[in-house]
Coordinates of C-alpha atoms and ligand atoms in Angstrom, one line a residue:
M1 CA 6.7 -23.9 16.3
D2 CA 7.0 -20.1 15.6
I3 CA 4.0 -18.2 13.8
R4 CA 5.4 -18.3 10.4
Q5 CA 6.2 -21.8 10.5
Q6 CA 2.6 -22.3 11.8
S7 CA 1.5 -20.0 8.8
A8 CA 3.1 -22.1 6.3
E9 CA 1.6 -25.6 7.6
Q10 CA -1.6 -24.0 7.3
A11 CA -0.9 -22.5 3.8
I12 CA -0.1 -26.4 2.9
A13 CA -3.4 -27.5 4.5
L14 CA -5.4 -25.1 2.7
L15 CA -4.7 -27.0 -0.6
S16 CA -6.4 -30.0 0.4
G17 CA -10.1 -29.7 -1.3
I18 CA -9.4 -26.7 -3.1
K19 CA -10.4 -27.7 -6.3
E20 CA -13.4 -28.9 -5.6
R21 CA -14.6 -25.7 -3.6
S22 CA -13.2 -23.2 -6.3
P23 CA -13.7 -23.8 -10.1
F24 CA -11.0 -21.3 -10.3
Y25 CA -8.4 -23.2 -8.9
A26 CA -9.8 -26.5 -10.3
K27 CA -8.9 -24.4 -13.7
K28 CA -6.0 -23.3 -12.8
Y29 CA -4.4 -26.3 -11.1
A30 CA -5.8 -28.9 -13.3
D31 CA -1.9 -30.3 -14.4
V32 CA -0.5 -29.7 -11.0
D33 CA -1.1 -32.7 -8.5
L34 CA -2.0 -30.8 -4.9
T35 CA -2.0 -34.0 -3.0
G36 CA 1.5 -34.0 -4.1
I37 CA 2.7 -31.0 -1.8
K38 CA 3.9 -31.9 1.5
S39 CA 6.7 -29.3 2.5
I40 CA 6.8 -25.7 2.3
E41 CA 9.7 -26.4 -0.5
D42 CA 7.1 -28.1 -2.6
F43 CA 4.6 -25.3 -2.2
Q44 CA 7.1 -23.0 -3.2
T45 CA 6.7 -24.9 -6.9
L46 CA 2.8 -23.7 -7.3
P47 CA 2.4 -21.5 -10.3
F48 CA 1.7 -17.7 -8.5
T49 CA -1.7 -16.3 -9.1
E50 CA -1.7 -13.3 -10.8
K51 CA -3.8 -10.4 -11.4
D52 CA -5.0 -11.2 -14.9
D53 CA -5.8 -14.2 -13.7
L54 CA -8.3 -12.5 -11.6
R55 CA -9.8 -10.2 -14.5
D56 CA -10.2 -13.2 -16.5
A57 CA -12.4 -14.7 -13.8
Y58 CA -15.1 -11.5 -14.0
P59 CA -17.4 -11.2 -12.8
L60 CA -17.8 -14.1 -10.4
G61 CA -15.5 -16.8 -11.6
L62 CA -13.4 -16.6 -8.2
S63 CA -16.2 -17.4 -5.9
A64 CA -15.2 -20.4 -4.2
V65 CA -18.9 -21.1 -2.0
D66 CA -22.3 -21.2 -3.1
S67 CA -23.8 -17.4 -4.2
S68 CA -26.2 -17.5 -1.1
R69 CA -23.2 -17.2 1.2
I70 CA -22.2 -14.1 -0.7
V71 CA -22.6 -11.4 1.7
R72 CA -20.9 -8.6 -0.5
I73 CA -18.4 -8.0 -3.3
H74 CA -15.8 -5.3 -3.6
S75 CA -13.8 -4.6 -6.8
S76 CA -10.0 -3.1 -7.3
S77 CA -10.0 0.0 -9.3
G78 CA -9.4 -1.2 -13.1
T79 CA -7.6 1.7 -14.2
T80 CA -6.9 -1.1 -17.4
G81 CA -9.7 -3.0 -18.9
T82 CA -11.6 -5.0 -16.9
P83 CA -11.9 -4.7 -13.3
V84 CA -11.3 -7.6 -10.7
I85 CA -14.5 -8.7 -8.4
I86 CA -13.6 -10.3 -4.8
P87 CA -16.9 -11.8 -3.3
Y88 CA -17.1 -11.9 0.9
T89 CA -18.8 -14.2 2.9
A90 CA -20.0 -13.0 6.2
K91 CA -17.1 -14.7 7.7
D92 CA -14.6 -12.7 5.2
V93 CA -16.0 -9.5 6.2
Q94 CA -15.9 -10.5 10.1
D95 CA -12.4 -11.8 9.8
W96 CA -11.2 -8.4 8.1
S97 CA -12.9 -6.5 10.6
I98 CA -11.0 -8.1 13.3
M99 CA -7.7 -7.8 11.1
F100 CA -8.4 -4.0 11.0
A101 CA -9.1 -3.2 14.9
R102 CA -6.0 -5.0 15.4
C103 CA -4.5 -2.8 13.2
Y104 CA -5.9 0.2 15.2
E105 CA -4.7 -1.0 18.4
M106 CA -1.3 -1.6 17.1
A107 CA -1.0 1.9 17.0
G108 CA -2.3 2.6 20.2
I109 CA -6.0 3.7 18.9
T110 CA -8.8 3.1 21.3
C111 CA -12.3 3.3 21.9
D112 CA -12.4 6.7 23.3
D113 CA -11.1 7.7 19.7
R114 CA -12.9 9.4 16.9
I115 CA -11.7 8.4 13.6
Q116 CA -12.3 10.5 10.5
I117 CA -12.4 8.3 7.7
T118 CA -11.7 10.3 4.4
P119 CA -10.7 7.2 2.0
G120 CA -13.6 6.8 -0.6
Y121 CA -16.7 4.2 0.0
G122 CA -18.1 2.0 -2.5
L123 CA -16.8 -0.6 -4.5
W124 CA -13.1 0.5 -3.5
T125 CA -12.2 -1.1 -0.4
A126 CA -10.9 1.5 1.7
G127 CA -13.2 3.9 3.3
I128 CA -15.6 0.4 4.4
G129 CA -12.4 -1.2 5.8
F130 CA -11.8 2.0 8.4
Q131 CA -15.4 1.9 9.4
L132 CA -15.8 -1.6 10.0
G133 CA -12.4 -2.0 12.4
A134 CA -13.3 1.4 13.9
E135 CA -16.9 -0.2 14.9
L136 CA -15.5 -3.5 16.1
L137 CA -12.7 -1.3 18.4
G138 CA -15.8 0.5 19.5
A139 CA -14.5 4.1 18.4
M140 CA -16.4 6.7 16.9
A141 CA -16.4 6.1 13.2
I142 CA -16.9 9.7 10.9
P143 CA -17.4 8.3 8.1
M144 CA -16.8 11.3 5.9
G145 CA -15.2 9.9 2.5
P146 CA -12.9 12.3 0.1
G147 CA -13.2 15.6 -0.9
N148 CA -15.4 18.9 0.3
T149 CA -12.3 20.1 2.1
D150 CA -14.5 22.9 4.3
K151 CA -16.8 20.4 5.6
Q152 CA -14.2 17.9 6.5
L153 CA -12.1 20.3 8.5
Q154 CA -15.4 22.3 9.9
L155 CA -16.6 18.4 11.3
M156 CA -12.9 17.5 12.0
M157 CA -12.9 20.6 14.6
D158 CA -16.5 20.3 16.2
L159 CA -16.3 16.8 16.7
E160 CA -12.8 16.7 17.8
A161 CA -11.6 14.0 15.7
T162 CA -8.4 12.2 17.1
V163 CA -7.7 9.7 14.3
L164 CA -7.2 10.8 11.0
G165 CA -7.6 7.9 8.2
A166 CA -6.1 8.8 4.5
T167 CA -4.0 8.8 1.8
S168 CA -0.7 10.4 2.2
S169 CA -1.6 12.6 -0.5
Y170 CA -4.9 13.4 1.0
A171 CA -3.2 13.8 4.5
L172 CA -0.8 16.3 2.6
L173 CA -3.7 18.2 1.2
L174 CA -5.3 18.5 4.1
A175 CA -2.2 19.5 6.4
E176 CA -1.4 22.1 4.0
E177 CA -4.9 23.3 4.3
I178 CA -5.0 23.5 7.9
A179 CA -1.8 25.4 7.9
K180 CA -3.1 28.1 5.4
R181 CA -6.3 28.9 7.7
G182 CA -4.0 28.7 11.0
I183 CA -6.5 26.5 12.4
G184 CA -4.0 24.1 13.8
D185 CA -4.8 24.8 17.3
K186 CA -8.7 23.8 16.8
I187 CA -7.4 20.4 15.6
K188 CA -7.3 17.5 18.1
L189 CA -5.7 14.8 15.8
R190 CA -3.3 12.8 17.7
K191 CA -2.7 10.0 15.3
G192 CA -2.8 9.1 11.6
V193 CA -3.7 5.9 10.1
I194 CA -2.2 6.2 6.3
G195 CA -3.0 3.8 3.7
S196 CA -2.0 2.2 0.8
E197 CA 0.7 4.3 -0.7
R198 CA 4.5 3.9 -0.4
W199 CA 5.6 7.7 0.5
G200 CA 8.9 9.4 1.2
E201 CA 10.1 10.2 4.7
K202 CA 10.0 13.9 4.0
M203 CA 6.1 13.7 2.9
R204 CA 5.8 11.8 6.2
A205 CA 7.8 14.4 8.3
R206 CA 6.0 17.1 6.7
I207 CA 2.2 15.4 7.5
A208 CA 3.2 14.6 11.0
N209 CA 4.5 18.2 11.7
E210 CA 1.8 20.0 10.1
L211 CA -1.3 18.0 11.7
G212 CA 0.7 17.1 14.9
V213 CA 0.2 13.7 14.8
E214 CA 2.0 10.2 15.2
L215 CA 1.5 8.5 11.6
H216 CA 1.0 4.8 10.9
D217 CA 1.5 2.8 7.7
I218 CA -1.6 0.4 7.1
Y219 CA -1.1 -2.1 4.3
G220 CA -3.6 -4.0 2.2
L221 CA -5.0 -4.7 -0.7
T222 CA -8.8 -5.5 -2.3
E223 CA -7.7 -8.7 -3.8
I224 CA -6.7 -9.6 0.1
Y225 CA -9.4 -8.2 2.3
G226 CA -8.5 -4.7 1.7
P227 CA -6.6 -2.3 3.9
G228 CA -5.9 -3.7 7.5
I229 CA -3.7 -6.6 6.8
G230 CA -0.6 -5.1 8.7
I231 CA 0.5 -1.6 10.5
N232 CA 3.4 -0.5 11.8
C233 CA 3.6 -0.5 15.5
E234 CA 4.8 2.3 18.0
A235 CA 8.4 0.6 18.1
Q236 CA 9.4 1.2 14.7
S237 CA 8.6 1.4 10.7
A238 CA 8.2 -1.9 9.9
M239 CA 4.6 -3.4 9.5
H240 CA 3.5 -6.1 11.5
C241 CA 1.0 -8.6 9.2
W242 CA -1.4 -11.0 10.2
D243 CA -0.1 -14.6 9.9
D244 CA -2.5 -16.3 11.1
Y245 CA -4.9 -14.8 8.5
L246 CA -2.1 -14.6 5.8
Y247 CA 1.1 -16.4 4.7
F248 CA 3.8 -14.2 3.2
E249 CA 6.4 -15.1 0.9
I250 CA 9.4 -12.8 -1.1
I251 CA 10.0 -13.4 -4.7
D252 CA 12.5 -12.3 -7.0
P253 CA 9.9 -10.5 -9.4
Q254 CA 12.1 -11.4 -12.2
T255 CA 12.6 -15.2 -11.6
G256 CA 9.7 -16.0 -9.3
K257 CA 12.4 -17.9 -6.7
V258 CA 11.6 -17.3 -3.0
L259 CA 14.1 -15.1 -1.3
P260 CA 15.2 -15.4 2.4
D261 CA 14.2 -13.2 5.1
G262 CA 15.7 -9.8 4.8
E263 CA 15.8 -9.3 1.4
S264 CA 14.2 -6.9 -0.6
G265 CA 11.5 -8.2 -3.3
E266 CA 8.0 -8.8 -4.4
L267 CA 5.4 -9.9 -1.8
V268 CA 3.6 -12.9 -2.4
I269 CA 0.4 -13.9 -0.2
T270 CA -1.6 -16.6 0.2
T271 CA -5.2 -16.4 2.6
L272 CA -5.4 -18.8 4.8
Q273 CA -9.1 -18.1 6.1
K274 CA -10.9 -16.9 3.2
E275 CA -13.9 -18.1 2.2
G276 CA -15.2 -16.4 -0.7
A277 CA -12.4 -15.8 -2.7
P278 CA -9.1 -17.9 -1.4
L279 CA -6.2 -16.9 -3.3
I280 CA -3.0 -19.1 -3.5
R281 CA 0.4 -17.5 -3.8
Y282 CA -1.2 -14.2 -5.2
R283 CA 1.8 -11.7 -6.7
T284 CA 0.8 -8.2 -5.2
H285 CA 3.6 -6.5 -6.8
D286 CA 4.6 -4.4 -3.9
L287 CA 7.8 -4.5 -3.3
T288 CA 9.3 -4.9 0.5
R289 CA 11.3 -7.1 2.6
I290 CA 10.6 -9.4 5.3
V291 CA 12.6 -8.0 8.4
A292 CA 14.1 -11.0 10.2
G293 CA 14.6 -10.8 14.3
D294 CA 12.0 -9.9 17.4
C295 CA 10.1 -6.4 17.2
P296 CA 11.4 -4.6 20.4
C297 CA 7.4 -3.8 20.9
G298 CA 7.0 -7.8 21.7
S299 CA 4.5 -8.5 19.2
P300 CA 5.1 -12.0 17.5
Y301 CA 3.4 -11.2 14.2
T302 CA 5.7 -11.1 11.1
R303 CA 7.2 -7.5 9.9
I304 CA 7.5 -6.4 6.4
E305 CA 9.4 -2.7 5.8
T306 CA 7.7 -0.1 4.5
L307 CA 6.8 -0.5 0.5
I308 CA 9.8 0.4 -1.6
G309 CA 7.6 0.5 -4.7
R310 CA 5.6 -1.6 -6.9
S311 CA 7.8 -4.2 -9.3
D312 CA 5.5 -2.5 -12.3
D313 CA 6.7 0.8 -11.0
M314 CA 10.1 0.3 -11.7
I315 CA 11.1 2.2 -14.8
K316 CA 14.6 1.6 -16.9
V317 CA 16.3 4.5 -17.7
K318 CA 19.6 4.1 -19.8
G319 CA 19.9 0.7 -18.5
I320 CA 19.5 1.5 -14.7
N321 CA 16.4 0.3 -12.8
I322 CA 14.5 3.4 -10.7
F323 CA 11.9 3.4 -8.1
P324 CA 10.0 6.3 -6.8
A325 CA 11.5 5.4 -3.3
H326 CA 15.0 6.2 -5.2
I327 CA 13.9 9.6 -6.1
E328 CA 12.0 10.7 -2.7
E329 CA 15.0 9.5 -1.0
A330 CA 17.4 12.0 -3.2
L331 CA 15.1 14.8 -3.0
A332 CA 15.1 14.4 1.1
T333 CA 18.6 14.9 1.3
V334 CA 18.5 17.9 -0.9
P335 CA 17.3 21.4 1.8
G336 CA 15.1 23.6 0.1
A337 CA 13.3 21.0 -2.1
S338 CA 9.9 19.9 -0.8
S339 CA 8.8 16.1 -1.0
E340 CA 6.5 16.8 -3.8
Y341 CA 7.5 16.0 -7.3
Q342 CA 6.9 14.5 -10.8
V343 CA 8.8 12.8 -13.1
M344 CA 9.0 12.6 -16.9
I345 CA 10.9 10.9 -19.1
D346 CA 11.0 11.7 -22.5
H347 CA 13.4 9.9 -25.8
V348 CA 14.4 13.0 -27.5
F349 CA 17.0 12.9 -30.3
G350 CA 17.8 9.2 -29.5
K351 CA 18.4 9.6 -25.6
D352 CA 16.2 9.5 -23.0
I353 CA 16.1 12.3 -20.8
M354 CA 14.7 12.3 -17.3
T355 CA 13.2 15.5 -16.1
I356 CA 12.4 16.0 -12.1
F357 CA 9.7 18.8 -11.1
F358 CA 9.8 19.3 -7.2
E359 CA 8.4 22.2 -5.1
T360 CA 10.1 24.3 -3.3
A361 CA 9.6 27.6 -1.7
L362 CA 12.4 29.3 -2.5
S363 CA 12.9 32.5 -4.8
D364 CA 14.1 32.5 -8.5
D365 CA 17.3 33.3 -7.8
E366 CA 18.0 30.5 -5.3
R367 CA 16.5 27.9 -7.6
P368 CA 19.7 27.2 -9.8
A369 CA 21.6 25.9 -6.7
V370 CA 18.9 23.5 -5.2
E371 CA 18.3 22.1 -8.7
E372 CA 21.9 21.6 -8.9
S373 CA 22.1 19.9 -5.6
L374 CA 19.2 17.4 -6.5
N375 CA 20.9 16.6 -9.8
K376 CA 24.1 15.4 -7.6
A377 CA 22.0 13.4 -5.2
I378 CA 20.3 11.5 -7.9
Q379 CA 24.0 11.2 -9.9
Q380 CA 25.4 9.9 -6.4
K381 CA 22.3 7.7 -6.1
L382 CA 21.7 6.2 -9.5
S383 CA 24.6 7.4 -11.3
L384 CA 22.4 9.3 -13.5
S385 CA 22.0 12.7 -14.9
I386 CA 18.8 14.4 -14.7
V387 CA 16.9 17.7 -15.6
P388 CA 15.9 19.0 -12.2
K389 CA 13.0 21.8 -12.9
A390 CA 11.9 23.9 -9.4
V391 CA 8.3 24.9 -9.5
N392 CA 6.4 26.6 -6.6
L393 CA 4.8 25.3 -4.0
G394 CA 1.2 23.5 -5.0
D395 CA 2.0 23.9 -8.7
L396 CA 1.9 19.7 -9.0
P397 CA -1.3 18.2 -8.7
R398 CA -2.9 16.7 -5.5
S399 CA -4.9 13.7 -5.3
E400 CA -7.5 12.3 -3.0
K401 CA -6.6 8.8 -4.4
K402 CA -3.2 7.8 -5.3
S403 CA -0.7 10.2 -7.1
K404 CA 0.8 9.1 -10.1
R405 CA 4.1 10.9 -10.0
I406 CA 6.3 9.2 -12.9
F407 CA 5.1 9.5 -16.5
D408 CA 6.9 7.7 -19.1
N409 CA 6.5 9.5 -22.8
R410 CA 9.0 7.1 -24.5
Y411 CA 6.5 4.8 -25.8
Ligands
ZN1 ZN1 6.6 -3.8 16.8

């Protein structure tokens, strides 16, 4: 039996007794006869767990253990309305650290490394996840958190940090700052572990070049432990994910039907070992695909492709489905355009108008040509005409968390 089949079997086995343990699932699956779920085809008929279900369980309604066994909670950044609170038992915290340490190992990071951790600490899972994994691995954690660039760079030099843990936008900000200050030769970084955001090839190349590091994408979400549930190996860009802790499915976001390996769709995760807040068929809204076949690195763990977007990031302009990845890919083909961009969609005089702002180092009289190439690139990719607007390097906002790049002003 291969590792994914095993994972599927575990997902089915998990259902036995779940209603007794979890009041949340007792209610959610009140009308579902779980004893009838025997095959993976049966499993695929189970209703999904949605983020709204988790919100409705606020504050501790997700808990499937006695409250004395909860050692910690985390909360997902509730940009809209009620946040989601996820309770963890001691085993959950330990399992998370095992997964995160495994990520570091897969990226070739060892106990000799010094890991500068710039994602935030607190209710958010990011910083503390990087920390747990580093400590279990036996590496030196430098728990900076975000911001204070002066101090960040000073400690990076003085402590000779070898690994940077960051979001892609903050890694870019640091890379630019290092270039600007001309301190590249004092930086000892060799690896970047970049979390949670989907980012384009051009931005990746810039960060890798300016920091002089090999980059690894780390995947995760607060509802499912946090960052550390998958990372790309040194062989290639798809991320290995830990099937012994989680069962992965890819569904069509519109119909909810499970798609065969290799097809792109929304990632759905079932936790196999989680005690505090087990989740069954949780819709991540992350779009990716399962990469079939064996990885050259030899690892048996399932691989998912670098995220291509979020199903709720998808915007429809003039009837065409657009993902941020499309814009990034188009930008990557335009010489002179940097990877930083922002999209505005407006409805003017009965028509949708999509404006793409992008940064460039080119002078004013060189800009019309590069604007026109972007227009052509988008037209080729999406059969859509846009308004391209070149701006100066550094004009678009950088953020320490996730950058919002698409602004839909139509509604
Ligand atoms: Zn591999």
